[in-house]
Amino acid sequence: MGNAELKTVIQSQADEVKGQDGQWQFKINDRVLICVTDNNHNRMRIITPIVEIQKLNTEEILSALAANFHTALDVKYAISDDIMWSVFIHPLKQLTKAQARDAIEQVYSAAETFGSSYSSTHLVFPGSEESEENTDKETVPLKQG
């Protein structure tokens, strides 16, 4: 996938898109997401800030780490610049339209469920102590494009 195709996917999912090729900021509902690509290194990422880390307690940080293993599937919770983020990172050229759409949905859902089910989809990998609790949670539906 290239930047033009990725931009089309973003526009089909987002309520509003700003930016230029390889650097987009877009909104879904009231949440701001960012997509950055690097053609030279064949990388892309979609991210959204969740909360400043000083507002988190140890339990919330540990729950996010556990979710990275069990309930945040293709996205991860990560800390950078004193912010907790929901992050999807992938090789750009190999990314498909379906993967890009799914990535946007998962980044959004992981951010929206932070503090509750910490999940990016309905799927929960076995072994999670909270797996039964998480299966009752719903991911947040996005605009269908």
Tab-separated table of N, CA and C in Angstrom:
chain	number	residue	atom	x	y	z
A	1	MET	N	0.848	-1.176	0.000
A	1	MET	CA	0.000	0.000	0.000
A	1	MET	C	0.892	1.236	0.000
A	2	GLY	N	0.434	2.241	-0.657
A	2	GLY	CA	1.129	3.520	-0.658
A	2	GLY	C	0.317	4.569	0.076
A	3	ASN	N	0.867	5.776	0.129
A	3	ASN	CA	0.202	6.858	0.861
A	3	ASN	C	-1.170	7.214	0.290
A	4	ALA	N	-1.302	7.224	-1.034
A	4	ALA	CA	-2.583	7.605	-1.636
A	4	ALA	C	-3.685	6.622	-1.240
A	5	GLU	N	-3.363	5.339	-1.294
A	5	GLU	CA	-4.342	4.317	-0.922
A	5	GLU	C	-4.682	4.386	0.567
A	6	LEU	N	-3.661	4.596	1.398
A	6	LEU	CA	-3.880	4.694	2.839
A	6	LEU	C	-4.746	5.907	3.169
A	7	LYS	N	-4.494	7.014	2.497
A	7	LYS	CA	-5.308	8.212	2.726
A	7	LYS	C	-6.779	7.938	2.398
A	8	THR	N	-7.028	7.206	1.325
A	8	THR	CA	-8.398	6.858	0.948
A	8	THR	C	-9.075	6.027	2.035
A	9	VAL	N	-8.344	5.077	2.608
A	9	VAL	CA	-8.894	4.260	3.692
A	9	VAL	C	-9.213	5.138	4.898
A	10	ILE	N	-8.283	6.016	5.255
A	10	ILE	CA	-8.495	6.912	6.399
A	10	ILE	C	-9.729	7.779	6.164
A	11	GLN	N	-9.844	8.348	4.969
A	11	GLN	CA	-10.991	9.205	4.660
A	11	GLN	C	-12.312	8.438	4.747
A	12	SER	N	-12.293	7.159	4.410
A	12	SER	CA	-13.529	6.364	4.467
A	12	SER	C	-13.946	6.046	5.903
A	13	GLN	N	-13.005	6.085	6.847
A	13	GLN	CA	-13.292	5.753	8.242
A	13	GLN	C	-13.503	6.993	9.114
A	14	ALA	N	-12.877	8.095	8.755
A	14	ALA	CA	-12.816	9.269	9.627
A	14	ALA	C	-13.948	10.255	9.360
A	15	ASP	N	-14.237	11.035	10.386
A	15	ASP	CA	-15.200	12.124	10.259
A	15	ASP	C	-14.539	13.354	9.640
A	16	GLU	N	-13.238	13.486	9.860
A	16	GLU	CA	-12.485	14.661	9.409
A	16	GLU	C	-11.020	14.251	9.261
A	17	VAL	N	-10.358	14.710	8.182
A	17	VAL	CA	-8.947	14.389	7.945
A	17	VAL	C	-8.199	15.668	7.604
A	18	LYS	N	-7.040	15.860	8.258
A	18	LYS	CA	-6.154	16.992	7.973
A	18	LYS	C	-4.756	16.440	7.728
A	19	GLY	N	-3.950	17.199	6.993
A	19	GLY	CA	-2.563	16.811	6.826
A	19	GLY	C	-2.174	16.648	5.376
A	20	GLN	N	-1.054	15.989	5.194
A	20	GLN	CA	-0.478	15.781	3.872
A	20	GLN	C	-0.014	14.337	3.776
A	21	ASP	N	0.401	13.929	2.572
A	21	ASP	CA	0.842	12.549	2.391
A	21	ASP	C	1.864	12.144	3.436
A	22	GLY	N	1.553	11.058	4.124
A	22	GLY	CA	2.460	10.510	5.121
A	22	GLY	C	2.300	11.083	6.513
A	23	GLN	N	1.438	12.088	6.679
A	23	GLN	CA	1.223	12.702	7.995
A	23	GLN	C	-0.212	13.211	8.074
A	24	TRP	N	-1.070	12.388	8.633
A	24	TRP	CA	-2.472	12.769	8.744
A	24	TRP	C	-2.915	12.774	10.197
A	25	GLN	N	-3.758	13.727	10.493
A	25	GLN	CA	-4.462	13.762	11.771
A	25	GLN	C	-5.933	13.652	11.414
A	26	PHE	N	-6.629	12.728	12.062
A	26	PHE	CA	-8.033	12.556	11.723
A	26	PHE	C	-8.847	12.288	12.977
A	27	LYS	N	-10.148	12.556	12.850
A	27	LYS	CA	-11.058	12.392	13.983
A	27	LYS	C	-12.091	11.322	13.677
A	28	ILE	N	-12.354	10.538	14.700
A	28	ILE	CA	-13.473	9.607	14.689
A	28	ILE	C	-14.235	9.902	15.972
A	29	ASN	N	-15.488	10.293	15.806
A	29	ASN	CA	-16.263	10.830	16.921
A	29	ASN	C	-15.451	11.995	17.494
A	30	ASP	N	-15.110	12.000	18.753
A	30	ASP	CA	-14.312	13.106	19.289
A	30	ASP	C	-12.857	12.722	19.510
A	31	ARG	N	-12.448	11.553	19.058
A	31	ARG	CA	-11.078	11.075	19.284
A	31	ARG	C	-10.186	11.434	18.101
A	32	VAL	N	-9.013	11.990	18.406
A	32	VAL	CA	-8.019	12.338	17.388
A	32	VAL	C	-7.054	11.170	17.221
A	33	LEU	N	-6.870	10.739	15.986
A	33	LEU	CA	-5.893	9.712	15.639
A	33	LEU	C	-4.865	10.332	14.709
A	34	ILE	N	-3.684	9.761	14.691
A	34	ILE	CA	-2.593	10.252	13.855
A	34	ILE	C	-2.045	9.072	13.072
A	35	CYS	N	-1.785	9.294	11.793
A	35	CYS	CA	-1.132	8.281	10.967
A	35	CYS	C	0.125	8.905	10.380
A	36	VAL	N	1.240	8.210	10.554
A	36	VAL	CA	2.528	8.664	10.031
A	36	VAL	C	3.126	7.518	9.228
A	37	THR	N	3.635	7.831	8.031
A	37	THR	CA	4.292	6.812	7.219
A	37	THR	C	5.718	7.237	6.897
A	38	ASP	N	6.545	6.251	6.594
A	38	ASP	CA	7.927	6.477	6.171
A	38	ASP	C	8.201	5.532	5.006
A	39	ASN	N	8.110	6.064	3.786
A	39	ASN	CA	8.336	5.244	2.595
A	39	ASN	C	9.753	4.693	2.537
A	40	ASN	N	10.737	5.475	2.958
A	40	ASN	CA	12.135	5.044	2.886
A	40	ASN	C	12.409	3.824	3.753
A	41	HIS	N	11.712	3.706	4.868
A	41	HIS	CA	11.921	2.583	5.777
A	41	HIS	C	10.751	1.597	5.775
A	42	ASN	N	9.791	1.820	4.867
A	42	ASN	CA	8.647	0.920	4.707
A	42	ASN	C	7.894	0.699	6.022
A	43	ARG	N	7.600	1.781	6.720
A	43	ARG	CA	6.891	1.676	8.002
A	43	ARG	C	5.711	2.634	8.029
A	44	MET	N	4.744	2.281	8.836
A	44	MET	CA	3.612	3.169	9.103
A	44	MET	C	3.146	2.911	10.517
A	45	ARG	N	2.498	3.927	11.077
A	45	ARG	CA	1.881	3.747	12.388
A	45	ARG	C	0.635	4.602	12.481
A	46	ILE	N	-0.327	4.063	13.202
A	46	ILE	CA	-1.544	4.794	13.547
A	46	ILE	C	-1.570	4.832	15.064
A	47	ILE	N	-1.744	6.022	15.622
A	47	ILE	CA	-1.679	6.194	17.072
A	47	ILE	C	-2.783	7.139	17.545
A	48	THR	N	-3.123	7.009	18.805
A	48	THR	CA	-4.001	7.984	19.445
A	48	THR	C	-3.596	8.116	20.908
A	49	PRO	N	-3.518	9.347	21.407
A	49	PRO	CA	-3.196	9.523	22.827
A	49	PRO	C	-4.386	9.126	23.688
A	50	ILE	N	-4.066	8.562	24.859
A	50	ILE	CA	-5.134	8.136	25.768
A	50	ILE	C	-5.159	9.008	27.020
A	51	VAL	N	-4.030	9.061	27.728
A	51	VAL	CA	-4.003	9.788	28.997
A	51	VAL	C	-2.551	10.089	29.369
A	52	GLU	N	-2.341	11.167	30.109
A	52	GLU	CA	-1.009	11.467	30.645
A	52	GLU	C	-0.676	10.424	31.700
A	53	ILE	N	0.563	9.927	31.688
A	53	ILE	CA	0.897	8.812	32.587
A	53	ILE	C	0.853	9.195	34.057
A	54	GLN	N	1.051	10.461	34.396
A	54	GLN	CA	0.991	10.834	35.815
A	54	GLN	C	-0.421	10.704	36.378
A	55	LYS	N	-1.421	10.583	35.503
A	55	LYS	CA	-2.800	10.391	35.954
A	55	LYS	C	-3.144	8.915	36.163
A	56	LEU	N	-2.196	8.024	35.835
A	56	LEU	CA	-2.442	6.588	35.945
A	56	LEU	C	-1.882	6.029	37.239
A	57	ASN	N	-2.531	5.005	37.750
A	57	ASN	CA	-1.972	4.289	38.890
A	57	ASN	C	-1.268	3.026	38.378
A	58	THR	N	-0.550	2.369	39.255
A	58	THR	CA	0.215	1.181	38.875
A	58	THR	C	-0.683	0.093	38.307
A	59	GLU	N	-1.853	-0.096	38.891
A	59	GLU	CA	-2.774	-1.131	38.415
A	59	GLU	C	-3.184	-0.895	36.959
A	60	GLU	N	-3.440	0.356	36.593
A	60	GLU	CA	-3.834	0.663	35.216
A	60	GLU	C	-2.693	0.382	34.237
A	61	ILE	N	-1.486	0.718	34.625
A	61	ILE	CA	-0.331	0.453	33.759
A	61	ILE	C	-0.122	-1.051	33.607
A	62	LEU	N	-0.220	-1.790	34.702
A	62	LEU	CA	-0.070	-3.247	34.630
A	62	LEU	C	-1.204	-3.885	33.827
A	63	SER	N	-2.398	-3.358	33.934
A	63	SER	CA	-3.522	-3.875	33.141
A	63	SER	C	-3.286	-3.652	31.650
A	64	ALA	N	-2.709	-2.507	31.301
A	64	ALA	CA	-2.389	-2.236	29.894
A	64	ALA	C	-1.330	-3.211	29.386
A	65	LEU	N	-0.327	-3.497	30.216
A	65	LEU	CA	0.703	-4.460	29.815
A	65	LEU	C	0.114	-5.855	29.631
A	66	ALA	N	-0.766	-6.269	30.530
A	66	ALA	CA	-1.418	-7.576	30.391
A	66	ALA	C	-2.296	-7.601	29.139
A	67	ALA	N	-2.965	-6.494	28.856
A	67	ALA	CA	-3.806	-6.416	27.663
A	67	ALA	C	-2.982	-6.576	26.392
A	68	ASN	N	-1.749	-6.090	26.393
A	68	ASN	CA	-0.885	-6.257	25.224
A	68	ASN	C	-0.711	-7.729	24.874
A	69	PHE	N	-0.856	-8.596	25.843
A	69	PHE	CA	-0.699	-10.035	25.632
A	69	PHE	C	-2.027	-10.724	25.317
A	70	HIS	N	-3.139	-10.235	25.891
A	70	HIS	CA	-4.407	-10.957	25.815
A	70	HIS	C	-5.501	-10.281	24.995
A	71	THR	N	-5.694	-8.993	25.131
A	71	THR	CA	-6.893	-8.364	24.563
A	71	THR	C	-6.635	-7.220	23.588
A	72	ALA	N	-5.446	-6.683	23.570
A	72	ALA	CA	-5.075	-5.671	22.573
A	72	ALA	C	-4.338	-6.431	21.475
A	73	LEU	N	-5.039	-6.825	20.440
A	73	LEU	CA	-4.509	-7.822	19.515
A	73	LEU	C	-3.453	-7.283	18.563
A	74	ASP	N	-3.840	-6.496	17.581
A	74	ASP	CA	-2.873	-5.971	16.616
A	74	ASP	C	-2.366	-4.594	17.010
A	75	VAL	N	-2.883	-4.073	18.087
A	75	VAL	CA	-2.421	-2.796	18.627
A	75	VAL	C	-1.754	-3.059	19.965
A	76	LYS	N	-1.030	-2.074	20.424
A	76	LYS	CA	-0.389	-2.178	21.736
A	76	LYS	C	-0.591	-0.870	22.479
A	77	TYR	N	-0.606	-0.985	23.800
A	77	TYR	CA	-0.538	0.199	24.646
A	77	TYR	C	0.942	0.506	24.823
A	78	ALA	N	1.294	1.782	24.684
A	78	ALA	CA	2.697	2.176	24.784
A	78	ALA	C	2.788	3.548	25.437
A	79	ILE	N	3.921	3.788	26.092
A	79	ILE	CA	4.172	5.083	26.727
A	79	ILE	C	5.280	5.790	25.966
A	80	SER	N	5.021	7.040	25.604
A	80	SER	CA	6.018	7.896	24.974
A	80	SER	C	5.692	9.337	25.330
A	81	ASP	N	6.723	10.096	25.622
A	81	ASP	CA	6.549	11.516	25.965
A	81	ASP	C	5.517	11.713	27.073
A	82	ASP	N	5.556	10.829	28.076
A	82	ASP	CA	4.679	10.900	29.249
A	82	ASP	C	3.193	10.754	28.920
A	83	ILE	N	2.891	10.108	27.814
A	83	ILE	CA	1.511	9.852	27.396
A	83	ILE	C	1.346	8.351	27.168
A	84	MET	N	0.205	7.805	27.582
A	84	MET	CA	-0.170	6.439	27.216
A	84	MET	C	-0.870	6.524	25.865
A	85	TRP	N	-0.423	5.701	24.919
A	85	TRP	CA	-0.939	5.697	23.557
A	85	TRP	C	-1.518	4.333	23.205
A	86	SER	N	-2.425	4.323	22.257
A	86	SER	CA	-2.834	3.115	21.552
A	86	SER	C	-2.126	3.179	20.204
A	87	VAL	N	-1.406	2.087	19.843
A	87	VAL	CA	-0.473	2.145	18.711
A	87	VAL	C	-0.612	0.917	17.812
A	88	PHE	N	-0.632	1.148	16.504
A	88	PHE	CA	-0.532	0.087	15.503
A	88	PHE	C	0.654	0.423	14.615
A	89	ILE	N	1.569	-0.533	14.439
A	89	ILE	CA	2.762	-0.336	13.607
A	89	ILE	C	2.856	-1.504	12.636
A	90	HIS	N	3.169	-1.199	11.370
A	90	HIS	CA	3.177	-2.251	10.341
A	90	HIS	C	4.061	-1.817	9.173
A	91	PRO	N	4.598	-2.766	8.401
A	91	PRO	CA	5.257	-2.399	7.144
A	91	PRO	C	4.225	-1.759	6.203
A	92	LEU	N	4.565	-0.654	5.608
A	92	LEU	CA	3.626	0.097	4.775
A	92	LEU	C	3.269	-0.640	3.490
A	93	LYS	N	4.256	-1.076	2.742
A	93	LYS	CA	3.990	-1.681	1.427
A	93	LYS	C	3.151	-2.948	1.530
A	94	GLN	N	3.312	-3.701	2.595
A	94	GLN	CA	2.595	-4.961	2.753
A	94	GLN	C	1.193	-4.789	3.348
A	95	LEU	N	0.878	-3.601	3.819
A	95	LEU	CA	-0.419	-3.335	4.440
A	95	LEU	C	-1.528	-3.413	3.394
A	96	THR	N	-2.611	-4.102	3.730
A	96	THR	CA	-3.769	-4.176	2.839
A	96	THR	C	-4.839	-3.184	3.305
A	97	LYS	N	-5.803	-2.925	2.437
A	97	LYS	CA	-6.906	-2.038	2.817
A	97	LYS	C	-7.652	-2.587	4.030
A	98	ALA	N	-7.903	-3.884	4.032
A	98	ALA	CA	-8.624	-4.497	5.156
A	98	ALA	C	-7.831	-4.355	6.450
A	99	GLN	N	-6.518	-4.544	6.386
A	99	GLN	CA	-5.684	-4.385	7.579
A	99	GLN	C	-5.694	-2.942	8.059
A	100	ALA	N	-5.654	-1.988	7.133
A	100	ALA	CA	-5.663	-0.572	7.512
A	100	ALA	C	-6.980	-0.203	8.191
A	101	ARG	N	-8.094	-0.652	7.625
A	101	ARG	CA	-9.402	-0.387	8.249
A	101	ARG	C	-9.469	-1.008	9.639
A	102	ASP	N	-9.028	-2.250	9.746
A	102	ASP	CA	-9.032	-2.947	11.026
A	102	ASP	C	-8.116	-2.258	12.033
A	103	ALA	N	-6.972	-1.781	11.572
A	103	ALA	CA	-6.027	-1.089	12.458
A	103	ALA	C	-6.654	0.170	13.041
A	104	ILE	N	-7.331	0.943	12.208
A	104	ILE	CA	-7.988	2.159	12.687
A	104	ILE	C	-9.024	1.798	13.754
A	105	GLU	N	-9.824	0.778	13.484
A	105	GLU	CA	-10.843	0.357	14.446
A	105	GLU	C	-10.221	-0.128	15.751
A	106	GLN	N	-9.128	-0.882	15.647
A	106	GLN	CA	-8.497	-1.407	16.858
A	106	GLN	C	-7.823	-0.308	17.677
A	107	VAL	N	-7.151	0.631	17.018
A	107	VAL	CA	-6.525	1.742	17.748
A	107	VAL	C	-7.606	2.529	18.483
A	108	TYR	N	-8.688	2.806	17.793
A	108	TYR	CA	-9.801	3.534	18.395
A	108	TYR	C	-10.393	2.759	19.580
A	109	SER	N	-10.706	1.490	19.370
A	109	SER	CA	-11.334	0.682	20.425
A	109	SER	C	-10.432	0.503	21.631
A	110	ALA	N	-9.142	0.275	21.405
A	110	ALA	CA	-8.212	0.109	22.530
A	110	ALA	C	-8.163	1.378	23.377
A	111	ALA	N	-8.209	2.528	22.731
A	111	ALA	CA	-8.208	3.787	23.483
A	111	ALA	C	-9.517	3.976	24.242
A	112	GLU	N	-10.623	3.676	23.591
A	112	GLU	CA	-11.932	3.864	24.212
A	112	GLU	C	-12.173	2.900	25.372
A	113	THR	N	-11.571	1.721	25.328
A	113	THR	CA	-11.795	0.728	26.383
A	113	THR	C	-10.695	0.744	27.440
A	114	PHE	N	-9.745	1.671	27.317
A	114	PHE	CA	-8.691	1.778	28.324
A	114	PHE	C	-9.345	2.105	29.668
A	115	GLY	N	-8.978	1.353	30.697
A	115	GLY	CA	-9.567	1.552	32.017
A	115	GLY	C	-10.740	0.636	32.301
A	116	SER	N	-11.239	-0.042	31.269
A	116	SER	CA	-12.330	-1.007	31.482
A	116	SER	C	-11.883	-2.375	30.971
A	117	SER	N	-12.180	-2.701	29.719
A	117	SER	CA	-11.813	-4.025	29.198
A	117	SER	C	-10.433	-4.056	28.546
A	118	TYR	N	-9.840	-2.883	28.287
A	118	TYR	CA	-8.511	-2.816	27.653
A	118	TYR	C	-8.473	-3.712	26.412
A	119	SER	N	-9.432	-3.569	25.528
A	119	SER	CA	-9.517	-4.477	24.386
A	119	SER	C	-9.630	-3.727	23.067
A	120	SER	N	-9.066	-4.341	22.029
A	120	SER	CA	-9.146	-3.746	20.702
A	120	SER	C	-10.154	-4.467	19.812
A	121	THR	N	-10.576	-5.667	20.215
A	121	THR	CA	-11.580	-6.449	19.483
A	121	THR	C	-12.359	-7.283	20.499
A	122	HIS	N	-13.261	-8.109	19.997
A	122	HIS	CA	-14.006	-9.023	20.871
A	122	HIS	C	-13.174	-10.238	21.271
A	123	LEU	N	-12.126	-10.529	20.514
A	123	LEU	CA	-11.313	-11.717	20.761
A	123	LEU	C	-10.426	-11.541	21.987
A	124	VAL	N	-10.390	-12.564	22.823
A	124	VAL	CA	-9.525	-12.578	24.004
A	124	VAL	C	-8.715	-13.859	23.954
A	125	PHE	N	-7.388	-13.731	24.020
A	125	PHE	CA	-6.555	-14.923	24.028
A	125	PHE	C	-6.655	-15.623	25.370
A	126	PRO	N	-6.675	-16.955	25.374
A	126	PRO	CA	-6.765	-17.719	26.621
A	126	PRO	C	-5.617	-17.386	27.569
A	127	GLY	N	-5.928	-17.520	28.845
A	127	GLY	CA	-4.907	-17.287	29.857
A	127	GLY	C	-5.102	-15.993	30.608
A	128	SER	N	-5.922	-15.116	30.077
A	128	SER	CA	-6.182	-13.861	30.761
A	128	SER	C	-7.064	-14.127	31.964
A	129	GLU	N	-6.647	-13.630	33.118
A	129	GLU	CA	-7.456	-13.799	34.325
A	129	GLU	C	-8.799	-13.109	34.196
A	130	GLU	N	-8.857	-12.084	33.338
A	130	GLU	CA	-10.088	-11.324	33.182
A	130	GLU	C	-10.808	-11.683	31.894
A	131	SER	N	-10.435	-12.784	31.243
A	131	SER	CA	-10.971	-13.077	29.916
A	131	SER	C	-12.494	-13.186	29.897
A	132	GLU	N	-13.098	-13.800	30.896
A	132	GLU	CA	-14.553	-13.901	30.898
A	132	GLU	C	-15.193	-12.540	31.066
A	133	GLU	N	-14.585	-11.691	31.872
A	133	GLU	CA	-15.104	-10.335	32.053
A	133	GLU	C	-15.019	-9.567	30.741
A	134	ASN	N	-13.928	-9.713	30.002
A	134	ASN	CA	-13.715	-8.973	28.766
A	134	ASN	C	-14.643	-9.407	27.643
A	135	THR	N	-15.097	-10.648	27.624
A	135	THR	CA	-15.920	-11.112	26.520
A	135	THR	C	-17.284	-10.438	26.496
A	136	ASP	N	-17.714	-9.874	27.595
A	136	ASP	CA	-18.995	-9.188	27.628
A	136	ASP	C	-18.898	-7.737	27.163
A	137	LYS	N	-17.697	-7.230	27.033
A	137	LYS	CA	-17.502	-5.847	26.619
A	137	LYS	C	-17.602	-5.755	25.107
A	138	GLU	N	-18.083	-4.633	24.631
A	138	GLU	CA	-18.176	-4.439	23.197
A	138	GLU	C	-17.125	-3.449	22.746
A	139	THR	N	-16.582	-3.686	21.548
A	139	THR	CA	-15.722	-2.682	20.959
A	139	THR	C	-16.621	-1.591	20.406
A	140	VAL	N	-16.069	-0.439	20.206
A	140	VAL	CA	-16.847	0.708	19.788
A	140	VAL	C	-16.963	0.713	18.265
A	141	PRO	N	-18.175	0.673	17.711
A	141	PRO	CA	-18.324	0.643	16.256
A	141	PRO	C	-17.932	1.975	15.637
A	142	LEU	N	-17.345	1.892	14.456
A	142	LEU	CA	-16.931	3.080	13.726
A	142	LEU	C	-17.835	3.290	12.528
A	143	LYS	N	-17.660	4.429	11.911
A	143	LYS	CA	-18.340	4.747	10.673
A	143	LYS	C	-17.968	3.698	9.626
A	144	GLN	N	-18.922	3.156	8.952
A	144	GLN	CA	-18.647	2.150	7.923
A	144	GLN	C	-18.375	2.849	6.602
A	145	GLY	N	-17.251	2.473	5.967
A	145	GLY	CA	-16.876	3.147	4.721
A	145	GLY	C	-16.814	2.270	3.544
